[in-house]
Amino acid sequence: MNIGQAARKTELPTKTIRYYEEIDLISSIRSENGYRTYTDQDIHRLTFLKRSRSLGFSIEECRLLLSLYDDKDRASSDVKAIAQGKIIEIEQKITELQSLKATLGTLVNHCHGDNKPDCPILDGLSDKTVNWSAEENGKHHCCKN
Amino acid sequence: MNIGQAARKTELPTKTIRYYEEIDLISSIRSENGYRTYTDQDIHRLTFLKRSRSLGFSIEECRLLLSLYDDKDRASSDVKAIAQGKIIEIEQKITELQSLKATLGTLVNHCHGDNKPDCPILDGLSDKTVNWSAEENGKHHCCKN
DNA sequence: ATAAGACTTCCAGTGACTGGAAGGTCAAGT
DNA sequence: ACTTGACCTTCCAGTCACTGGAAGTCTTAT
């Protein structure tokens, strides 16, 4: 099948499929007219890439996973270790985002949000000496609640 | 003060400070020898940028926040709305990551992680017909527990 | 015959920096 | 006076994972 059909099957843009070939994640055979041709095997590989990428693996991690996928003698423990490492990364990212959210939430809660120019959010952003911890209870110069 | 001292004060790399100038987020006056010179006002602005960026605002959002910061007549509600929108974005990102984590966790739990080549994680990645929802309880071809 | 659509390659742009080369300036020490 | 080293300058290239667009070839349908 041609690249368009492969794109439809895998739900990957054709641009992305060509890009994956360019960086040697996949290969393709060309038919007489120069068009790329894909087999079911290729679709499998592209699906693998699509799912791995959507699960947060980088291209280089995908390359590693694919090499393990291709290696008939690999140990499943190798793959498990990679996936577990990725889970830890994701957990760290979540923690970080929760902290951001808490800080922003504090800023927002301190802001009366009216038409007056006085804005505790901007003050909080500009003044690094202000301690905008999420838990603090607002005895600030800027507001009374 | 010169760029090095400004960098130390704001904990931003000099490269980043020059970059912010290049994209017109900040400006600087030059002394006779061509060195960039920064005032306390500039340090304030750079600190604002550093904190906004670390809270997840994009450069363009920072540009908008700075323009509100500069606008003595802005309404604090404008700033509040931006911050609230950002909180929602962060919440969505967290939800997404939690879903990734759940899926990866399921894959990992299905993998015995031994020296044998059979690996449910790779199977799960390559076969889009396998339903790897996080809640499912493992009556798969690949394992018995 | 022609038009639409699918395919090709190549080049450039994204965001937010980061690294490195090649050179100018300055203060301290010998 | 000279050297060393830190600090500064500009400019160009690279990162990551695509994405967009131009210009041209090929196939298919009317």
Short mmCIF file of C-alpha atoms (C1' of nucleotides) in Angstrom, two decimals:
data_model
loop_
_atom_site.label_atom_id
_atom_site.label_comp_id
_atom_site.label_asym_id
_atom_site.label_seq_id
_atom_site.Cartn_x
_atom_site.Cartn_y
_atom_site.Cartn_z
CA MET A 1 0.00 0.00 0.00
CA ASN A 2 1.04 3.60 -0.57
CA ILE A 3 1.86 6.15 2.09
CA GLY A 4 -1.62 7.65 2.12
CA GLN A 5 -3.28 4.39 2.99
CA ALA A 6 -0.61 3.65 5.58
CA ALA A 7 -1.30 7.05 7.08
CA ARG A 8 -5.01 6.32 7.26
CA LYS A 9 -4.43 2.91 8.84
CA THR A 10 -1.99 4.15 11.46
CA GLU A 11 -3.55 7.57 11.91
CA LEU A 12 -0.13 9.12 11.46
CA PRO A 13 0.40 12.07 9.09
CA THR A 14 2.26 11.19 5.89
CA LYS A 15 4.81 13.83 6.82
CA THR A 16 5.54 11.99 10.04
CA ILE A 17 5.91 8.64 8.28
CA ARG A 18 8.42 10.15 5.85
CA TYR A 19 10.21 11.75 8.76
CA TYR A 20 10.45 8.42 10.58
CA GLU A 21 12.03 6.96 7.46
CA GLU A 22 14.45 9.87 7.22
CA ILE A 23 15.70 9.25 10.76
CA ASP A 24 15.87 5.49 10.12
CA LEU A 25 13.11 4.37 12.43
CA ILE A 26 11.43 2.58 9.56
CA SER A 27 12.26 1.71 5.98
CA SER A 28 10.16 1.25 2.87
CA ILE A 29 10.48 -0.27 -0.55
CA ARG A 30 9.74 1.81 -3.59
CA SER A 31 7.52 0.72 -6.44
CA GLU A 32 8.47 1.47 -10.07
CA ASN A 33 7.01 4.96 -10.01
CA GLY A 34 9.04 5.88 -6.96
CA TYR A 35 6.13 5.69 -4.52
CA ARG A 36 6.80 4.25 -1.06
CA THR A 37 5.16 0.90 -0.46
CA TYR A 38 4.20 -0.50 2.92
CA THR A 39 3.45 -4.00 4.14
CA ASP A 40 1.36 -5.08 7.12
CA GLN A 41 4.65 -5.52 8.95
CA ASP A 42 5.42 -1.85 8.35
CA ILE A 43 1.97 -0.87 9.60
CA HIS A 44 2.67 -2.85 12.74
CA ARG A 45 5.91 -0.98 13.26
CA LEU A 46 4.29 2.39 12.65
CA THR A 47 1.51 1.54 15.10
CA PHE A 48 4.16 0.60 17.61
CA LEU A 49 5.76 4.01 17.11
CA LYS A 50 2.49 5.85 17.33
CA ARG A 51 1.55 4.20 20.61
CA SER A 52 5.01 4.54 22.12
CA ARG A 53 5.18 8.23 21.23
CA SER A 54 1.71 8.88 22.60
CA LEU A 55 2.78 7.20 25.84
CA GLY A 56 5.53 9.75 26.19
CA PHE A 57 8.56 7.88 24.90
CA SER A 58 11.04 10.06 23.04
CA ILE A 59 12.16 9.17 19.54
CA GLU A 60 15.41 7.74 20.89
CA GLU A 61 13.54 5.68 23.46
CA CYS A 62 11.32 4.43 20.67
CA ARG A 63 14.41 3.48 18.71
CA LEU A 64 15.60 1.47 21.70
CA LEU A 65 12.21 -0.16 22.20
CA LEU A 66 12.09 -1.05 18.51
CA SER A 67 15.53 -2.63 18.68
CA LEU A 68 14.31 -4.71 21.62
CA TYR A 69 11.18 -5.47 19.64
CA ASP A 70 13.34 -6.71 16.78
CA ASP A 71 15.66 -8.68 19.04
CA LYS A 72 14.19 -12.13 19.38
CA ASP A 73 16.47 -12.90 22.33
CA ARG A 74 15.75 -9.83 24.43
CA ALA A 75 14.74 -10.23 28.04
CA SER A 76 11.35 -8.84 28.95
CA SER A 77 12.97 -7.42 32.08
CA ASP A 78 14.89 -4.95 29.90
CA VAL A 79 11.67 -3.57 28.50
CA LYS A 80 10.02 -3.54 31.90
CA ALA A 81 12.87 -1.46 33.33
CA ILE A 82 12.49 1.15 30.60
CA ALA A 83 8.75 1.38 31.12
CA GLN A 84 9.16 1.66 34.88
CA GLY A 85 11.69 4.44 34.44
CA LYS A 86 9.21 6.24 32.25
CA ILE A 87 6.51 5.88 34.89
CA ILE A 88 8.80 7.55 37.42
CA GLU A 89 9.47 10.37 34.98
CA ILE A 90 5.75 10.86 34.48
CA GLU A 91 5.17 10.91 38.22
CA GLN A 92 7.80 13.60 38.65
CA LYS A 93 6.19 15.65 35.91
CA ILE A 94 2.81 15.33 37.60
CA THR A 95 4.23 16.46 40.94
CA GLU A 96 5.85 19.44 39.28
CA LEU A 97 2.62 20.45 37.57
CA GLN A 98 0.67 20.12 40.80
CA SER A 99 3.09 22.48 42.45
CA LEU A 100 2.73 24.98 39.60
CA LYS A 101 -1.02 24.75 39.89
CA ALA A 102 -0.89 25.36 43.63
CA THR A 103 1.29 28.43 43.21
CA LEU A 104 -0.90 29.85 40.47
CA GLY A 105 -3.98 29.04 42.52
CA THR A 106 -2.59 31.06 45.39
CA LEU A 107 -1.90 34.00 43.14
CA VAL A 108 -5.41 33.84 41.72
CA ASN A 109 -7.00 33.58 45.15
CA HIS A 110 -5.20 36.70 46.26
CA CYS A 111 -6.46 38.68 43.30
CA HIS A 112 -9.78 40.45 43.68
CA GLY A 113 -10.19 40.48 39.90
CA ASP A 114 -11.91 43.79 39.53
CA ASN A 115 -11.34 46.78 37.28
CA LYS A 116 -8.71 48.31 39.48
CA PRO A 117 -5.12 48.19 38.33
CA ASP A 118 -3.75 46.78 41.58
CA CYS A 119 -2.94 43.14 40.84
CA PRO A 120 -1.38 40.74 43.34
CA ILE A 121 -0.65 38.24 40.58
CA LEU A 122 1.66 40.62 38.76
CA ASP A 123 3.17 41.68 42.06
CA GLY A 124 3.79 38.06 42.90
CA LEU A 125 5.41 37.44 39.55
CA SER A 126 7.70 40.44 39.68
CA ASP A 127 8.89 40.32 43.25
CA LYS A 128 10.98 37.33 44.08
CA THR A 129 11.06 38.29 47.75
CA VAL A 130 7.35 37.60 48.09
CA ASN A 131 6.78 34.11 49.42
CA TRP A 132 3.91 32.73 47.36
CA SER A 133 3.75 29.30 48.85
CA ALA A 134 0.47 27.54 48.19
CA GLU A 135 -0.28 26.88 51.83
CA GLU A 136 0.11 30.36 53.15
CA ASN A 137 -2.92 32.12 54.40
CA GLY A 138 -2.80 35.57 52.98
CA LYS A 139 -1.65 38.15 55.45
CA HIS A 140 -0.28 40.14 52.57
CA HIS A 141 -0.06 43.83 51.97
CA CYS A 142 -2.27 43.38 48.97
CA CYS A 143 -5.50 42.02 50.34
CA LYS A 144 -7.54 41.35 53.42
CA ASN A 145 -9.27 38.03 52.96
CA MET B 1 25.55 46.33 36.19
CA ASN B 2 26.80 44.05 33.42
CA ILE B 3 25.08 40.97 32.09
CA GLY B 4 27.02 38.56 34.28
CA GLN B 5 25.90 40.20 37.48
CA ALA B 6 22.33 40.44 36.19
CA ALA B 7 22.51 36.74 35.44
CA ARG B 8 23.69 35.99 38.97
CA LYS B 9 20.96 38.15 40.48
CA THR B 10 18.15 36.69 38.43
CA GLU B 11 19.58 33.17 38.15
CA LEU B 12 19.02 33.31 34.41
CA PRO B 13 21.79 32.28 31.97
CA THR B 14 23.39 35.19 30.13
CA LYS B 15 22.41 33.47 26.90
CA THR B 16 18.79 33.62 27.91
CA ILE B 17 18.98 37.29 28.85
CA ARG B 18 20.46 38.13 25.46
CA TYR B 19 17.79 36.01 23.82
CA TYR B 20 15.04 37.89 25.66
CA GLU B 21 16.51 41.11 24.35
CA GLU B 22 16.66 39.71 20.83
CA ILE B 23 12.95 38.91 20.88
CA ASP B 24 12.15 42.30 22.43
CA LEU B 25 11.00 41.15 25.84
CA ILE B 26 13.54 43.40 27.48
CA SER B 27 15.92 46.14 26.40
CA SER B 28 19.27 47.32 27.68
CA ILE B 29 21.50 50.33 27.39
CA ARG B 30 25.07 49.89 26.31
CA SER B 31 28.03 51.42 28.06
CA GLU B 32 30.93 52.92 26.08
CA ASN B 33 32.67 49.62 25.61
CA GLY B 34 29.56 48.04 24.14
CA TYR B 35 28.66 46.03 27.23
CA ARG B 36 25.00 45.68 28.16
CA THR B 37 24.07 47.55 31.33
CA TYR B 38 21.15 46.69 33.58
CA THR B 39 19.27 48.67 36.21
CA ASP B 40 17.29 47.37 39.17
CA GLN B 41 14.20 47.92 37.04
CA ASP B 42 15.61 45.54 34.45
CA ILE B 43 16.37 42.97 37.14
CA HIS B 44 12.76 43.23 38.24
CA ARG B 45 11.57 42.60 34.72
CA LEU B 46 13.90 39.64 34.29
CA THR B 47 12.74 38.18 37.59
CA PHE B 48 9.17 38.58 36.39
CA LEU B 49 10.07 36.64 33.27
CA LYS B 50 11.90 33.95 35.16
CA ARG B 51 8.99 33.34 37.50
CA SER B 52 6.36 33.49 34.76
CA ARG B 53 8.29 31.03 32.62
CA SER B 54 8.81 28.67 35.52
CA LEU B 55 5.08 28.77 36.18
CA GLY B 56 4.46 27.48 32.69
CA PHE B 57 3.65 30.64 30.77
CA SER B 58 4.90 30.66 27.20
CA ILE B 59 7.04 33.48 25.90
CA GLU B 60 4.04 35.03 24.17
CA GLU B 61 1.99 34.80 27.35
CA CYS B 62 4.86 36.43 29.20
CA ARG B 63 4.86 39.18 26.63
CA LEU B 64 1.17 39.73 27.29
CA LEU B 65 1.64 39.65 31.06
CA LEU B 66 4.49 42.14 30.76
CA SER B 67 2.35 44.49 28.70
CA LEU B 68 -0.30 44.31 31.42
CA TYR B 69 2.44 44.83 33.97
CA ASP B 70 3.51 47.95 32.11
CA ASP B 71 -0.04 49.20 31.66
CA LYS B 72 -0.84 51.28 34.70
CA ASP B 73 -4.54 51.22 33.83
CA ARG B 74 -5.00 47.49 33.40
CA ALA B 75 -7.74 45.70 35.24
CA SER B 76 -6.61 42.99 37.61
CA SER B 77 -9.44 40.83 36.25
CA ASP B 78 -7.59 40.59 32.93
CA VAL B 79 -4.57 39.10 34.62
CA LYS B 80 -6.72 36.85 36.76
CA ALA B 81 -8.42 35.42 33.67
CA ILE B 82 -5.09 34.56 32.09
CA ALA B 83 -3.86 32.86 35.24
CA GLN B 84 -7.09 30.90 35.58
CA GLY B 85 -6.84 29.74 31.98
CA LYS B 86 -3.34 28.54 32.68
CA ILE B 87 -4.52 26.60 35.72
CA ILE B 88 -7.06 24.79 33.56
CA GLU B 89 -4.35 23.97 31.03
CA ILE B 90 -2.17 22.57 33.79
CA GLU B 91 -5.05 20.48 35.12
CA GLN B 92 -5.60 19.00 31.67
CA LYS B 93 -1.93 18.19 31.38
CA ILE B 94 -2.02 16.45 34.76
CA THR B 95 -5.04 14.38 33.75
CA GLU B 96 -3.34 13.37 30.54
CA LEU B 97 -0.18 12.32 32.35
CA GLN B 98 -2.18 10.32 34.88
CA SER B 99 -3.79 8.45 32.04
CA LEU B 100 -0.39 7.73 30.46
CA LYS B 101 0.87 6.51 33.79
CA ALA B 102 -2.11 4.21 34.22
CA THR B 103 -1.64 2.70 30.78
CA LEU B 104 2.06 2.18 31.29
CA GLY B 105 1.39 0.76 34.72
CA THR B 106 -0.95 -1.80 33.23
CA LEU B 107 1.64 -2.80 30.66
CA VAL B 108 4.28 -3.16 33.36
CA ASN B 109 1.99 -5.20 35.61
CA HIS B 110 1.35 -7.64 32.80
CA CYS B 111 5.05 -8.17 32.22
CA HIS B 112 6.75 -10.92 34.20
CA GLY B 113 10.09 -9.18 33.68
CA ASP B 114 12.27 -12.24 33.40
CA ASN B 115 14.92 -13.33 30.95
CA LYS B 116 12.47 -14.75 28.48
CA PRO B 117 11.85 -12.87 25.25
CA ASP B 118 8.07 -12.89 25.55
CA CYS B 119 7.12 -9.36 26.53
CA PRO B 120 3.55 -8.12 26.98
CA ILE B 121 4.71 -4.52 26.97
CA LEU B 122 6.06 -4.74 23.44
CA ASP B 123 3.00 -6.72 22.42
CA GLY B 124 0.82 -4.01 23.86
CA LEU B 125 2.73 -1.32 22.04
CA SER B 126 2.64 -3.01 18.68
CA ASP B 127 -0.91 -4.30 18.56
CA LYS B 128 -3.51 -1.62 18.47
CA THR B 129 -6.31 -4.18 18.78
CA VAL B 130 -5.25 -5.02 22.32
CA ASN B 131 -7.30 -3.05 24.80
CA TRP B 132 -4.81 -1.90 27.42
CA SER B 133 -7.13 0.10 29.58
CA ALA B 134 -5.79 0.65 33.05
CA GLU B 135 -8.75 -0.96 34.78
CA GLU B 136 -8.83 -4.22 32.95
CA ASN B 137 -8.01 -7.34 34.87
CA GLY B 138 -5.72 -9.36 32.71
CA LYS B 139 -7.44 -12.26 30.96
CA HIS B 140 -4.96 -11.93 28.15
CA HIS B 141 -3.26 -14.42 25.91
CA CYS B 142 0.04 -13.32 27.36
CA CYS B 143 -0.23 -14.11 31.03
CA LYS B 144 -2.20 -15.89 33.67
CA ASN B 145 -2.30 -13.68 36.74
"C1'" DA C 1 -7.83 16.21 -22.78
"C1'" DT C 2 -8.06 17.80 -18.53
"C1'" DA C 3 -8.64 18.16 -13.76
"C1'" DA C 4 -8.22 16.43 -9.23
"C1'" DG C 5 -5.77 14.10 -6.11
"C1'" DA C 6 -1.80 11.44 -4.47
"C1'" DC C 7 2.81 11.18 -4.53
"C1'" DT C 8 7.87 12.96 -4.75
"C1'" DT C 9 11.90 16.03 -2.97
"C1'" DC C 10 13.71 19.97 -0.85
"C1'" DC C 11 13.82 23.87 2.07
"C1'" DA C 12 12.31 26.56 5.91
"C1'" DG C 13 10.00 27.34 10.30
"C1'" DT C 14 8.40 26.19 15.03
"C1'" DG C 15 9.75 27.28 20.64
"C1'" DA C 16 12.90 28.52 23.73
"C1'" DC C 17 16.75 28.29 24.22
"C1'" DT C 18 21.92 26.29 24.18
"C1'" DG C 19 26.70 25.60 22.49
"C1'" DG C 20 30.64 27.09 20.31
"C1'" DA C 21 33.84 29.90 17.61
"C1'" DA C 22 36.32 34.10 17.08
"C1'" DG C 23 37.36 38.13 18.84
"C1'" DG C 24 37.28 42.71 21.99
"C1'" DT C 25 37.81 44.58 26.97
"C1'" DC C 26 39.23 44.89 31.66
"C1'" DA C 27 41.59 44.23 36.17
"C1'" DA C 28 45.19 41.95 38.62
"C1'" DG C 29 49.64 40.14 39.06
"C1'" DT C 30 54.54 39.78 37.63
"C1'" DA D 1 55.00 46.27 29.69
"C1'" DC D 2 53.12 41.93 29.43
"C1'" DT D 3 50.39 38.15 30.36
"C1'" DT D 4 46.69 35.69 32.28
"C1'" DG D 5 42.02 34.94 32.93
"C1'" DA D 6 37.51 36.47 33.45
"C1'" DC D 7 34.05 38.74 31.17
"C1'" DC D 8 31.95 40.64 27.29
"C1'" DT D 9 30.55 40.92 22.11
"C1'" DT D 10 28.37 38.90 17.64
"C1'" DC D 11 27.16 35.29 14.67
"C1'" DC D 12 26.02 30.77 13.31
"C1'" DA D 13 24.42 26.14 14.16
"C1'" DG D 14 21.98 22.66 16.76
"C1'" DT D 15 18.27 20.88 19.67
"C1'" DC D 16 13.34 17.99 19.27
"C1'" DA D 17 9.79 16.17 16.60
"C1'" DC D 18 7.66 17.39 13.49
"C1'" DT D 19 4.87 20.74 10.13
"C1'" DG D 20 4.10 23.74 6.12
"C1'" DG D 21 4.75 24.97 1.58
"C1'" DA D 22 6.59 25.06 -3.11
"C1'" DA D 23 7.41 22.83 -7.36
"C1'" DG D 24 7.20 18.98 -9.91
"C1'" DT D 25 5.72 13.89 -11.27
"C1'" DC D 26 2.23 10.27 -11.53
"C1'" DT D 27 -2.40 8.17 -11.48
"C1'" DT D 28 -7.25 8.11 -11.92
"C1'" DA D 29 -11.77 9.74 -13.21
"C1'" DT D 30 -14.61 12.29 -16.17
#
